[in-house]
mmCIF file with all atom_site columns, C-alpha atoms in Angstrom:
data_model
loop_
_atom_site.group_PDB
_atom_site.id
_atom_site.type_symbol
_atom_site.label_atom_id
_atom_site.label_alt_id
_atom_site.label_comp_id
_atom_site.label_asym_id
_atom_site.label_entity_id
_atom_site.label_seq_id
_atom_site.pdbx_PDB_ins_code
_atom_site.Cartn_x
_atom_site.Cartn_y
_atom_site.Cartn_z
_atom_site.occupancy
_atom_site.B_iso_or_equiv
_atom_site.pdbx_formal_charge
_atom_site.auth_seq_id
_atom_site.auth_comp_id
_atom_site.auth_asym_id
_atom_site.auth_atom_id
_atom_site.pdbx_PDB_model_num
ATOM 1   C CA . LYS A 1 1   ? 179.557 57.261  54.773  1.00 52.00 ? 1037 LYS A CA 1
ATOM 2   C CA . LYS A 1 2   ? 176.762 59.000  56.699  1.00 53.00 ? 1038 LYS A CA 1
ATOM 3   C CA . PRO A 1 3   ? 174.240 56.820  58.484  1.00 55.00 ? 1039 PRO A CA 1
ATOM 4   C CA . PRO A 1 4   ? 170.707 56.882  57.043  1.00 56.00 ? 1040 PRO A CA 1
ATOM 5   C CA . CYS A 1 5   ? 168.452 59.670  58.323  1.00 55.00 ? 1041 CYS A CA 1
ATOM 6   C CA . THR A 1 6   ? 165.820 58.034  60.423  1.00 54.00 ? 1042 THR A CA 1
ATOM 7   C CA . TYR A 1 7   ? 163.551 61.093  60.726  1.00 49.00 ? 1043 TYR A CA 1
ATOM 8   C CA . CYS A 1 8   ? 164.133 62.774  57.410  1.00 51.00 ? 1044 CYS A CA 1
ATOM 9   C CA . HIS A 1 9   ? 160.527 62.130  56.350  1.00 51.00 ? 1045 HIS A CA 1
ATOM 10  C CA . LEU A 1 10  ? 159.323 64.557  59.024  1.00 47.00 ? 1046 LEU A CA 1
ATOM 11  C CA . SER A 1 11  ? 159.321 68.084  57.739  1.00 49.00 ? 1047 SER A CA 1
ATOM 12  C CA . SER A 1 12  ? 159.905 71.038  59.970  1.00 47.00 ? 1048 SER A CA 1
ATOM 13  C CA . THR A 1 13  ? 156.318 72.127  59.500  1.00 48.00 ? 1049 THR A CA 1
ATOM 14  C CA . SER A 1 14  ? 155.019 68.874  61.002  1.00 49.00 ? 1050 SER A CA 1
ATOM 15  C CA . LEU A 1 15  ? 156.722 69.551  64.321  1.00 48.00 ? 1051 LEU A CA 1
ATOM 16  C CA . SER A 1 16  ? 154.665 71.666  66.720  1.00 52.00 ? 1052 SER A CA 1
ATOM 17  C CA . SER A 1 17  ? 156.354 74.442  68.583  1.00 55.00 ? 1053 SER A CA 1
ATOM 18  C CA . PRO A 1 18  ? 155.616 75.016  72.267  1.00 54.00 ? 1054 PRO A CA 1
ATOM 19  C CA . LEU A 1 19  ? 153.386 77.926  71.250  1.00 54.00 ? 1055 LEU A CA 1
ATOM 20  C CA . ASP A 1 20  ? 151.369 75.687  68.930  1.00 58.00 ? 1056 ASP A CA 1
ATOM 21  C CA . ILE A 1 21  ? 150.923 73.143  71.709  1.00 54.00 ? 1057 ILE A CA 1
ATOM 22  C CA . ASN A 1 22  ? 149.747 75.821  74.154  1.00 58.00 ? 1058 ASN A CA 1
ATOM 23  C CA . ALA A 1 23  ? 147.286 77.208  71.600  1.00 57.00 ? 1059 ALA A CA 1
ATOM 24  C CA . HIS A 1 24  ? 145.917 73.748  70.920  1.00 57.00 ? 1060 HIS A CA 1
ATOM 25  C CA . SER A 1 25  ? 145.508 73.061  74.639  1.00 61.00 ? 1061 SER A CA 1
ATOM 26  C CA . GLY A 1 26  ? 143.761 76.395  75.134  1.00 64.00 ? 1062 GLY A CA 1
ATOM 27  C CA . ASN A 1 27  ? 141.284 75.651  72.354  1.00 73.00 ? 1063 ASN A CA 1
ATOM 28  C CA . MET A 1 28  ? 140.522 72.244  73.840  1.00 70.00 ? 1064 MET A CA 1
ATOM 29  C CA . PHE A 1 29  ? 139.951 73.778  77.285  1.00 65.00 ? 1065 PHE A CA 1
ATOM 30  C CA . THR A 1 30  ? 137.638 76.423  75.832  1.00 69.00 ? 1066 THR A CA 1
ATOM 31  C CA . LYS A 1 31  ? 135.600 73.747  74.049  1.00 70.00 ? 1067 LYS A CA 1
ATOM 32  C CA . PHE A 1 32  ? 135.398 71.776  77.294  1.00 64.00 ? 1068 PHE A CA 1
ATOM 33  C CA . LEU A 1 33  ? 134.069 74.798  79.170  1.00 67.00 ? 1069 LEU A CA 1
ATOM 34  C CA . VAL A 1 34  ? 131.476 75.538  76.476  1.00 61.00 ? 1070 VAL A CA 1
ATOM 35  C CA . LEU A 1 35  ? 130.271 71.937  76.427  1.00 66.00 ? 1071 LEU A CA 1
ATOM 36  C CA . SER A 1 36  ? 130.107 71.830  80.221  1.00 60.00 ? 1072 SER A CA 1
ATOM 37  C CA . PHE A 1 37  ? 128.045 75.031  80.255  1.00 54.00 ? 1073 PHE A CA 1
ATOM 38  C CA . ILE A 1 38  ? 125.637 73.633  77.656  1.00 57.00 ? 1074 ILE A CA 1
ATOM 39  C CA . VAL A 1 39  ? 125.197 70.444  79.669  1.00 46.00 ? 1075 VAL A CA 1
ATOM 40  C CA . LEU A 1 40  ? 124.576 72.490  82.835  1.00 49.00 ? 1076 LEU A CA 1
ATOM 41  C CA . LEU A 1 41  ? 121.927 74.605  81.101  1.00 52.00 ? 1077 LEU A CA 1
ATOM 42  C CA . SER A 1 42  ? 120.262 71.464  79.785  1.00 49.00 ? 1078 SER A CA 1
ATOM 43  C CA . LYS A 1 43  ? 120.071 69.994  83.288  1.00 45.00 ? 1079 LYS A CA 1
ATOM 44  C CA . ILE A 1 44  ? 118.634 73.219  84.713  1.00 46.00 ? 1080 ILE A CA 1
ATOM 45  C CA . SER A 1 45  ? 116.057 73.398  81.932  1.00 47.00 ? 1081 SER A CA 1
ATOM 46  C CA . ALA A 1 46  ? 115.108 69.765  82.451  1.00 54.00 ? 1082 ALA A CA 1
ATOM 47  C CA . GLN A 1 47  ? 114.646 70.268  86.216  1.00 78.00 ? 1083 GLN A CA 1
ATOM 48  C CA . CYS A 1 48  ? 112.651 73.497  85.949  1.00 88.00 ? 1084 CYS A CA 1
ATOM 49  C CA . VAL A 1 49  ? 108.880 73.143  86.216  1.00 93.00 ? 1085 VAL A CA 1
ATOM 50  C CA . SER A 1 50  ? 106.579 76.029  85.282  1.00 96.00 ? 1086 SER A CA 1
ATOM 51  C CA . ARG A 1 51  ? 104.217 76.786  88.174  1.00 97.00 ? 1087 ARG A CA 1
ATOM 52  C CA . GLU A 1 52  ? 101.342 79.071  89.095  1.00 98.00 ? 1088 GLU A CA 1
ATOM 53  C CA . GLY A 1 53  ? 99.178  79.886  92.090  1.00 98.00 ? 1089 GLY A CA 1
ATOM 54  C CA . SER A 1 54  ? 97.294  82.612  93.927  1.00 98.00 ? 1090 SER A CA 1
ATOM 55  C CA . ALA A 1 55  ? 96.043  83.507  97.402  1.00 98.00 ? 1091 ALA A CA 1
ATOM 56  C CA . THR A 1 56  ? 93.729  86.100  98.926  1.00 98.00 ? 1092 THR A CA 1
ATOM 57  C CA . SER A 1 57  ? 94.275  88.035  102.140 1.00 98.00 ? 1093 SER A CA 1
ATOM 58  C CA . GLY A 1 58  ? 91.930  90.827  103.132 1.00 96.00 ? 1094 GLY A CA 1
ATOM 59  C CA . ASP A 1 59  ? 91.290  92.989  100.060 1.00 96.00 ? 1095 ASP A CA 1
ATOM 60  C CA . PHE A 1 60  ? 94.349  91.590  98.277  1.00 97.00 ? 1096 PHE A CA 1
ATOM 61  C CA . THR A 1 61  ? 94.640  88.769  95.758  1.00 98.00 ? 1097 THR A CA 1
ATOM 62  C CA . VAL A 1 62  ? 98.178  87.968  94.651  1.00 98.00 ? 1098 VAL A CA 1
ATOM 63  C CA . ALA A 1 63  ? 99.000  85.544  91.835  1.00 98.00 ? 1099 ALA A CA 1
ATOM 64  C CA . LEU A 1 64  ? 102.400 84.277  90.668  1.00 98.00 ? 1100 LEU A CA 1
ATOM 65  C CA . GLN A 1 65  ? 103.337 82.353  87.557  1.00 98.00 ? 1101 GLN A CA 1
ATOM 66  C CA . THR A 1 66  ? 106.744 81.052  86.472  1.00 97.00 ? 1102 THR A CA 1
ATOM 67  C CA . ASP A 1 67  ? 107.585 80.155  82.885  1.00 96.00 ? 1103 ASP A CA 1
ATOM 68  C CA . CYS A 1 68  ? 110.616 77.896  82.494  1.00 94.00 ? 1104 CYS A CA 1
ATOM 69  C CA . THR A 1 69  ? 110.605 78.190  78.704  1.00 93.00 ? 1105 THR A CA 1
ATOM 70  C CA . GLN A 1 70  ? 110.870 81.977  78.788  1.00 95.00 ? 1106 GLN A CA 1
ATOM 71  C CA . GLY A 1 71  ? 112.717 82.121  82.129  1.00 95.00 ? 1107 GLY A CA 1
ATOM 72  C CA . THR A 1 72  ? 110.225 84.648  83.529  1.00 97.00 ? 1108 THR A CA 1
ATOM 73  C CA . VAL A 1 73  ? 108.017 85.237  86.561  1.00 97.00 ? 1109 VAL A CA 1
ATOM 74  C CA . THR A 1 74  ? 104.753 87.165  86.361  1.00 98.00 ? 1110 THR A CA 1
ATOM 75  C CA . VAL A 1 75  ? 103.042 88.748  89.368  1.00 98.00 ? 1111 VAL A CA 1
ATOM 76  C CA . SER A 1 76  ? 99.450  89.953  89.408  1.00 98.00 ? 1112 SER A CA 1
ATOM 77  C CA . MET A 1 77  ? 98.010  91.947  92.311  1.00 98.00 ? 1113 MET A CA 1
ATOM 78  C CA . THR A 1 78  ? 94.365  92.929  92.730  1.00 98.00 ? 1114 THR A CA 1
ATOM 79  C CA . LYS A 1 79  ? 93.376  95.409  95.452  1.00 98.00 ? 1115 LYS A CA 1
ATOM 80  C CA . ALA A 1 80  ? 89.651  95.621  96.144  1.00 97.00 ? 1116 ALA A CA 1
ATOM 81  C CA . GLN A 1 81  ? 88.161  98.747  97.756  1.00 96.00 ? 1117 GLN A CA 1
ATOM 82  C CA . PHE A 1 82  ? 90.836  100.799 95.996  1.00 97.00 ? 1118 PHE A CA 1
ATOM 83  C CA . SER A 1 83  ? 90.874  104.498 96.959  1.00 94.00 ? 1119 SER A CA 1
ATOM 84  C CA . ASN A 1 84  ? 93.901  106.099 95.259  1.00 95.00 ? 1120 ASN A CA 1
ATOM 85  C CA . THR A 1 85  ? 96.516  105.093 97.824  1.00 97.00 ? 1121 THR A CA 1
ATOM 86  C CA . TRP A 1 86  ? 99.791  103.234 97.692  1.00 98.00 ? 1122 TRP A CA 1
ATOM 87  C CA . PHE A 1 87  ? 99.592  99.514  98.323  1.00 98.00 ? 1123 PHE A CA 1
ATOM 88  C CA . GLY A 1 88  ? 102.034 96.664  98.271  1.00 98.00 ? 1124 GLY A CA 1
ATOM 89  C CA . VAL A 1 89  ? 103.080 93.260  99.506  1.00 98.00 ? 1125 VAL A CA 1
ATOM 90  C CA . VAL A 1 90  ? 106.151 91.939  101.294 1.00 98.00 ? 1126 VAL A CA 1
ATOM 91  C CA . PHE A 1 91  ? 107.072 88.413  100.248 1.00 98.00 ? 1127 PHE A CA 1
ATOM 92  C CA . ALA A 1 92  ? 107.786 87.105  103.739 1.00 97.00 ? 1128 ALA A CA 1
ATOM 93  C CA . ARG A 1 93  ? 106.104 86.037  106.976 1.00 97.00 ? 1129 ARG A CA 1
ATOM 94  C CA . SER A 1 94  ? 106.735 89.462  108.480 1.00 96.00 ? 1130 SER A CA 1
ATOM 95  C CA . MET A 1 95  ? 107.008 93.028  107.203 1.00 95.00 ? 1131 MET A CA 1
ATOM 96  C CA . VAL A 1 96  ? 110.699 92.507  106.474 1.00 96.00 ? 1132 VAL A CA 1
ATOM 97  C CA . GLY A 1 97  ? 111.915 91.221  103.110 1.00 96.00 ? 1133 GLY A CA 1
ATOM 98  C CA . GLN A 1 98  ? 111.561 91.836  99.374  1.00 97.00 ? 1134 GLN A CA 1
ATOM 99  C CA . SER A 1 99  ? 108.493 93.837  98.413  1.00 97.00 ? 1135 SER A CA 1
ATOM 100 C CA . LEU A 1 100 ? 106.563 95.242  95.474  1.00 98.00 ? 1136 LEU A CA 1
ATOM 101 C CA . ILE A 1 101 ? 104.751 98.537  96.097  1.00 98.00 ? 1137 ILE A CA 1
ATOM 102 C CA . TYR A 1 102 ? 102.445 100.522 93.814  1.00 98.00 ? 1138 TYR A CA 1
ATOM 103 C CA . THR A 1 103 ? 103.484 104.091 94.577  1.00 98.00 ? 1139 THR A CA 1
ATOM 104 C CA . ASN A 1 104 ? 105.023 107.289 93.238  1.00 97.00 ? 1140 ASN A CA 1
ATOM 105 C CA . GLY A 1 105 ? 107.918 107.070 95.695  1.00 97.00 ? 1141 GLY A CA 1
ATOM 106 C CA . LYS A 1 106 ? 108.938 108.562 99.018  1.00 96.00 ? 1142 LYS A CA 1
ATOM 107 C CA . GLN A 1 107 ? 109.146 112.057 97.539  1.00 96.00 ? 1143 GLN A CA 1
ATOM 108 C CA . ALA A 1 108 ? 106.083 111.620 95.306  1.00 97.00 ? 1144 ALA A CA 1
ATOM 109 C CA . ALA A 1 109 ? 108.379 112.357 92.362  1.00 95.00 ? 1145 ALA A CA 1
ATOM 110 C CA . GLU A 1 110 ? 108.406 109.011 90.592  1.00 96.00 ? 1146 GLU A CA 1
ATOM 111 C CA . THR A 1 111 ? 106.097 107.516 87.979  1.00 97.00 ? 1147 THR A CA 1
ATOM 112 C CA . LEU A 1 112 ? 103.090 105.848 89.580  1.00 97.00 ? 1148 LEU A CA 1
ATOM 113 C CA . ARG A 1 113 ? 103.785 102.161 89.067  1.00 98.00 ? 1149 ARG A CA 1
ATOM 114 C CA . LEU A 1 114 ? 104.905 98.979  90.833  1.00 98.00 ? 1150 LEU A CA 1
ATOM 115 C CA . TRP A 1 115 ? 108.372 99.446  92.341  1.00 97.00 ? 1151 TRP A CA 1
ATOM 116 C CA . ALA A 1 116 ? 110.679 96.920  94.010  1.00 97.00 ? 1152 ALA A CA 1
ATOM 117 C CA . TYR A 1 117 ? 111.770 97.784  97.556  1.00 97.00 ? 1153 TYR A CA 1
ATOM 118 C CA . THR A 1 118 ? 113.842 96.026  100.198 1.00 96.00 ? 1154 THR A CA 1
ATOM 119 C CA . LEU A 1 119 ? 112.477 96.260  103.734 1.00 97.00 ? 1155 LEU A CA 1
ATOM 120 C CA . SER A 1 120 ? 115.195 95.707  106.317 1.00 96.00 ? 1156 SER A CA 1
ATOM 121 C CA . GLY A 1 121 ? 113.207 96.981  109.305 1.00 94.00 ? 1157 GLY A CA 1
ATOM 122 C CA . TYR A 1 122 ? 109.872 98.329  110.484 1.00 91.00 ? 1158 TYR A CA 1
ATOM 123 C CA . SER A 1 123 ? 110.433 102.068 110.041 1.00 91.00 ? 1159 SER A CA 1
ATOM 124 C CA . LEU A 1 124 ? 110.158 104.075 106.839 1.00 92.00 ? 1160 LEU A CA 1
ATOM 125 C CA . ARG A 1 125 ? 113.918 104.665 106.671 1.00 94.00 ? 1161 ARG A CA 1
ATOM 126 C CA . ASN A 1 126 ? 114.361 100.895 106.328 1.00 96.00 ? 1162 ASN A CA 1
ATOM 127 C CA . VAL A 1 127 ? 112.293 100.874 103.139 1.00 96.00 ? 1163 VAL A CA 1
ATOM 128 C CA . VAL A 1 128 ? 114.921 101.158 100.383 1.00 96.00 ? 1164 VAL A CA 1
ATOM 129 C CA . TYR A 1 129 ? 114.449 101.186 96.624  1.00 96.00 ? 1165 TYR A CA 1
ATOM 130 C CA . ALA A 1 130 ? 115.914 97.930  95.283  1.00 94.00 ? 1166 ALA A CA 1
ATOM 131 C CA . GLY A 1 131 ? 117.476 99.551  92.219  1.00 90.00 ? 1167 GLY A CA 1
ATOM 132 C CA . GLN A 1 132 ? 116.987 99.673  88.454  1.00 86.00 ? 1168 GLN A CA 1
ATOM 133 C CA . SER A 1 133 ? 118.696 96.322  87.959  1.00 84.00 ? 1169 SER A CA 1
ATOM 134 C CA . ILE A 1 134 ? 115.654 94.466  89.259  1.00 88.00 ? 1170 ILE A CA 1
ATOM 135 C CA . GLU A 1 135 ? 112.843 96.680  87.994  1.00 92.00 ? 1171 GLU A CA 1
ATOM 136 C CA . TRP A 1 136 ? 109.716 94.885  86.848  1.00 97.00 ? 1172 TRP A CA 1
ATOM 137 C CA . THR A 1 137 ? 108.145 95.395  83.417  1.00 97.00 ? 1173 THR A CA 1
ATOM 138 C CA . GLU A 1 138 ? 104.533 96.514  83.344  1.00 98.00 ? 1174 GLU A CA 1
ATOM 139 C CA . LEU A 1 139 ? 102.194 94.239  81.419  1.00 98.00 ? 1175 LEU A CA 1
ATOM 140 C CA . GLN A 1 140 ? 98.817  95.576  82.453  1.00 97.00 ? 1176 GLN A CA 1
ATOM 141 C CA . THR A 1 141 ? 97.132  98.044  84.816  1.00 98.00 ? 1177 THR A CA 1
ATOM 142 C CA . ASP A 1 142 ? 93.337  98.035  85.121  1.00 97.00 ? 1178 ASP A CA 1
ATOM 143 C CA . ILE A 1 143 ? 91.541  100.499 87.383  1.00 96.00 ? 1179 ILE A CA 1
ATOM 144 C CA . GLY A 1 144 ? 87.859  99.845  87.888  1.00 94.00 ? 1180 GLY A CA 1
ATOM 145 C CA . ALA A 1 145 ? 85.129  101.484 89.923  1.00 90.00 ? 1181 ALA A CA 1
ATOM 146 C CA . ASN A 1 146 ? 86.493  100.230 93.252  1.00 91.00 ? 1182 ASN A CA 1
ATOM 147 C CA . ALA A 1 147 ? 89.362  97.863  92.398  1.00 97.00 ? 1183 ALA A CA 1
ATOM 148 C CA . ILE A 1 148 ? 92.756  97.908  90.716  1.00 98.00 ? 1184 ILE A CA 1
ATOM 149 C CA . THR A 1 149 ? 94.732  95.075  89.119  1.00 98.00 ? 1185 THR A CA 1
ATOM 150 C CA . VAL A 1 150 ? 98.393  95.402  88.167  1.00 98.00 ? 1186 VAL A CA 1
ATOM 151 C CA . GLN A 1 151 ? 100.417 92.777  86.330  1.00 98.00 ? 1187 GLN A CA 1
ATOM 152 C CA . TYR A 1 152 ? 104.197 92.917  86.000  1.00 98.00 ? 1188 TYR A CA 1
ATOM 153 C CA . GLN A 1 153 ? 106.931 90.570  84.782  1.00 98.00 ? 1189 GLN A CA 1
ATOM 154 C CA . ASN A 1 154 ? 110.607 89.968  85.476  1.00 97.00 ? 1190 ASN A CA 1
ATOM 155 C CA . SER A 1 155 ? 113.333 87.444  84.758  1.00 96.00 ? 1191 SER A CA 1
ATOM 156 C CA . LEU A 1 156 ? 113.497 84.475  87.118  1.00 94.00 ? 1192 LEU A CA 1
ATOM 157 C CA . ALA A 1 157 ? 117.206 85.106  87.505  1.00 93.00 ? 1193 ALA A CA 1
ATOM 158 C CA . ASN A 1 158 ? 116.547 88.748  88.388  1.00 94.00 ? 1194 ASN A CA 1
ATOM 159 C CA . THR A 1 159 ? 114.324 88.396  91.450  1.00 93.00 ? 1195 THR A CA 1
ATOM 160 C CA . ASP A 1 160 ? 114.798 87.211  95.024  1.00 91.00 ? 1196 ASP A CA 1
ATOM 161 C CA . ILE A 1 161 ? 111.103 86.431  95.496  1.00 95.00 ? 1197 ILE A CA 1
ATOM 162 C CA . LEU A 1 162 ? 111.372 82.912  94.090  1.00 95.00 ? 1198 LEU A CA 1
ATOM 163 C CA . ASP A 1 163 ? 113.272 80.656  91.712  1.00 92.00 ? 1199 ASP A CA 1
ATOM 164 C CA . GLU A 1 164 ? 112.514 77.653  89.495  1.00 89.00 ? 1200 GLU A CA 1
ATOM 165 C CA . ASN A 1 165 ? 112.418 75.319  92.523  1.00 92.00 ? 1201 ASN A CA 1
ATOM 166 C CA . THR A 1 166 ? 110.027 77.367  94.685  1.00 96.00 ? 1202 THR A CA 1
ATOM 167 C CA . VAL A 1 167 ? 106.734 75.621  95.514  1.00 97.00 ? 1203 VAL A CA 1
ATOM 168 C CA . SER A 1 168 ? 105.208 78.218  97.868  1.00 98.00 ? 1204 SER A CA 1
ATOM 169 C CA . VAL A 1 169 ? 105.555 81.937  98.602  1.00 98.00 ? 1205 VAL A CA 1
ATOM 170 C CA . ASP A 1 170 ? 104.373 83.818  101.704 1.00 98.00 ? 1206 ASP A CA 1
ATOM 171 C CA . PHE A 1 171 ? 103.270 87.442  101.662 1.00 98.00 ? 1207 PHE A CA 1
ATOM 172 C CA . MET A 1 172 ? 101.833 90.232  103.809 1.00 98.00 ? 1208 MET A CA 1
ATOM 173 C CA . TRP A 1 173 ? 100.138 93.386  102.528 1.00 98.00 ? 1209 TRP A CA 1
ATOM 174 C CA . ALA A 1 174 ? 100.042 97.051  103.549 1.00 97.00 ? 1210 ALA A CA 1
ATOM 175 C CA . ILE A 1 175 ? 98.305  100.204 102.307 1.00 97.00 ? 1211 ILE A CA 1
ATOM 176 C CA . GLY A 1 176 ? 98.891  103.941 102.762 1.00 97.00 ? 1212 GLY A CA 1
ATOM 177 C CA . GLY A 1 177 ? 96.834  107.097 102.885 1.00 97.00 ? 1213 GLY A CA 1
ATOM 178 C CA . GLY A 1 178 ? 97.918  108.407 99.477  1.00 97.00 ? 1214 GLY A CA 1
ATOM 179 C CA . TYR A 1 179 ? 100.193 107.490 96.579  1.00 98.00 ? 1215 TYR A CA 1
ATOM 180 C CA . GLN A 1 180 ? 103.274 108.903 98.322  1.00 98.00 ? 1216 GLN A CA 1
ATOM 181 C CA . LEU A 1 181 ? 105.192 106.175 100.139 1.00 98.00 ? 1217 LEU A CA 1
ATOM 182 C CA . VAL A 1 182 ? 104.922 107.178 103.785 1.00 97.00 ? 1218 VAL A CA 1
ATOM 183 C CA . GLN A 1 183 ? 103.991 105.190 106.894 1.00 94.00 ? 1219 GLN A CA 1
ATOM 184 C CA . HIS A 1 184 ? 101.235 102.660 106.237 1.00 95.00 ? 1220 HIS A CA 1
ATOM 185 C CA . VAL A 1 185 ? 97.743  103.159 107.661 1.00 96.00 ? 1221 VAL A CA 1
ATOM 186 C CA . SER A 1 186 ? 96.784  99.497  107.568 1.00 96.00 ? 1222 SER A CA 1
ATOM 187 C CA . ARG A 1 187 ? 98.500  96.157  107.129 1.00 96.00 ? 1223 ARG A CA 1
ATOM 188 C CA . ALA A 1 188 ? 97.920  92.424  107.371 1.00 97.00 ? 1224 ALA A CA 1
ATOM 189 C CA . ASN A 1 189 ? 97.972  90.806  110.796 1.00 95.00 ? 1225 ASN A CA 1
ATOM 190 C CA . GLN A 1 190 ? 99.145  87.460  109.455 1.00 97.00 ? 1226 GLN A CA 1
ATOM 191 C CA . TYR A 1 191 ? 100.755 86.134  106.314 1.00 98.00 ? 1227 TYR A CA 1
ATOM 192 C CA . ALA A 1 192 ? 99.086  84.269  103.459 1.00 98.00 ? 1228 ALA A CA 1
ATOM 193 C CA . THR A 1 193 ? 100.692 81.503  101.408 1.00 98.00 ? 1229 THR A CA 1
ATOM 194 C CA . ILE A 1 194 ? 100.626 81.072  97.641  1.00 98.00 ? 1230 ILE A CA 1
ATOM 195 C CA . ALA A 1 195 ? 100.924 77.395  96.736  1.00 98.00 ? 1231 ALA A CA 1
ATOM 196 C CA . LEU A 1 196 ? 102.627 77.080  93.347  1.00 98.00 ? 1232 LEU A CA 1
ATOM 197 C CA . GLU A 1 197 ? 101.346 74.061  91.456  1.00 97.00 ? 1233 GLU A CA 1
ATOM 198 C CA . PRO A 1 198 ? 102.840 72.678  88.216  1.00 96.00 ? 1234 PRO A CA 1
ATOM 199 C CA . ILE A 1 199 ? 101.174 74.032  85.108  1.00 94.00 ? 1235 ILE A CA 1
ATOM 200 C CA . THR A 1 200 ? 99.643  71.201  83.145  1.00 85.00 ? 1236 THR A CA 1
ATOM 201 C CA . THR A 1 201 ? 98.729  71.661  79.528  1.00 70.00 ? 1237 THR A CA 1
ATOM 202 C CA . THR A 1 202 ? 95.247  70.383  78.811  1.00 50.00 ? 1238 THR A CA 1
ATOM 203 C CA . PRO A 1 203 ? 95.297  68.330  75.631  1.00 47.00 ? 1239 PRO A CA 1
ATOM 204 C CA . VAL A 1 204 ? 93.050  69.620  72.873  1.00 48.00 ? 1240 VAL A CA 1
ATOM 205 C CA . PRO A 1 205 ? 90.217  67.150  72.417  1.00 52.00 ? 1241 PRO A CA 1
ATOM 206 C CA . THR A 1 206 ? 90.210  65.497  69.050  1.00 51.00 ? 1242 THR A CA 1
ATOM 207 C CA . THR A 1 207 ? 86.935  64.834  67.273  1.00 53.00 ? 1243 THR A CA 1
ATOM 208 C CA . PRO A 1 208 ? 86.921  61.382  65.799  1.00 51.00 ? 1244 PRO A CA 1
ATOM 209 C CA . VAL A 1 209 ? 86.243  61.242  62.094  1.00 48.00 ? 1245 VAL A CA 1
ATOM 210 C CA . PRO A 1 210 ? 82.821  59.676  61.626  1.00 50.00 ? 1246 PRO A CA 1
ATOM 211 C CA . THR A 1 211 ? 83.042  56.371  59.869  1.00 45.00 ? 1247 THR A CA 1
ATOM 212 C CA . THR A 1 212 ? 80.431  55.741  57.203  1.00 45.00 ? 1248 THR A CA 1
ATOM 213 C CA . ALA A 1 213 ? 79.275  52.189  57.143  1.00 46.00 ? 1249 ALA A CA 1
ATOM 214 C CA . GLU A 1 214 ? 79.752  50.740  53.711  1.00 44.00 ? 1250 GLU A CA 1
ATOM 215 C CA . PRO A 1 215 ? 76.375  49.739  52.389  1.00 45.00 ? 1251 PRO A CA 1
ATOM 216 C CA . THR A 1 216 ? 75.953  46.052  51.728  1.00 45.00 ? 1252 THR A CA 1
ATOM 217 C CA . THR A 1 217 ? 73.884  44.968  48.801  1.00 45.00 ? 1253 THR A CA 1
ATOM 218 C CA . ALA A 1 218 ? 71.723  42.089  49.815  1.00 46.00 ? 1254 ALA A CA 1
ATOM 219 C CA . THR A 1 219 ? 71.301  39.390  47.247  1.00 48.00 ? 1255 THR A CA 1
ATOM 220 C CA . PRO A 1 220 ? 67.668  39.590  46.163  1.00 49.00 ? 1256 PRO A CA 1
ATOM 221 C CA . THR A 1 221 ? 65.675  36.516  47.006  1.00 49.00 ? 1257 THR A CA 1
ATOM 222 C CA . THR A 1 222 ? 63.853  34.871  44.118  1.00 49.00 ? 1258 THR A CA 1
ATOM 223 C CA . THR A 1 223 ? 60.149  34.446  44.655  1.00 48.00 ? 1259 THR A CA 1
ATOM 224 C CA . ALA A 1 224 ? 59.237  30.826  44.712  1.00 50.00 ? 1260 ALA A CA 1
ATOM 225 C CA . THR A 1 225 ? 57.627  29.561  41.497  1.00 49.00 ? 1261 THR A CA 1
ATOM 226 C CA . PRO A 1 226 ? 53.915  29.120  42.140  1.00 50.00 ? 1262 PRO A CA 1
ATOM 227 C CA . THR A 1 227 ? 52.713  25.542  42.016  1.00 49.00 ? 1263 THR A CA 1
ATOM 228 C CA . THR A 1 228 ? 50.065  24.649  39.381  1.00 49.00 ? 1264 THR A CA 1
ATOM 229 C CA . THR A 1 229 ? 46.769  23.447  40.781  1.00 46.00 ? 1265 THR A CA 1
ATOM 230 C CA . ALA A 1 230 ? 46.115  19.837  39.862  1.00 49.00 ? 1266 ALA A CA 1
ATOM 231 C CA . THR A 1 231 ? 43.651  19.407  37.025  1.00 47.00 ? 1267 THR A CA 1
ATOM 232 C CA . PRO A 1 232 ? 40.415  17.999  38.422  1.00 48.00 ? 1268 PRO A CA 1
ATOM 233 C CA . THR A 1 233 ? 39.628  14.480  37.251  1.00 47.00 ? 1269 THR A CA 1
ATOM 234 C CA . THR A 1 234 ? 36.299  13.784  35.459  1.00 46.00 ? 1270 THR A CA 1
ATOM 235 C CA . THR A 1 235 ? 34.213  11.028  36.912  1.00 41.00 ? 1271 THR A CA 1
#
């Protein structure tokens, strides 16, 4: 007589093969990575504070604004006494660093706009186009009688000028003799600093609903009954 089958209630389909176990482990690991990434993004979003600020140096006013919700940075540059020449700023305490220059390029063959350049030295050969990967998007260009204002935007993750934790940015300016990017004819002697302050949303004032006092009906007072004059007595 055969001994009773202890594991007969387990079908072959209920037993996982090594491949099934590996697939299950892989799915669990993928879910773990996704969840970890979501948590990391949440922490970054919670720590990011939208900021803005501006500073003036010479004829230049430069403003920066970061938007944590959109993940963008917007730069606005105003050049007073504008006379149809290239102009730009280097975001550093010297003329070496990341820069934005309004020009038509070294060969005067590019579209006249704000271009990103990397300055690794003080000669023109050290001024190198930063590449299409970090080009800025034009939002606005206003040319007045003697001033120009350009406003451009980029992704926070796509620029070396600042990040979501930056609270101040230094810059120096330079201008040329024409739109073609050649040696500058004038530049700043010292750097200026843009202090980036948190953007606070001003609450919209609410107008209180006027309350109408409920009229009270006073109980009318009854006029006192006149007293009858005593009848005179006859002597």
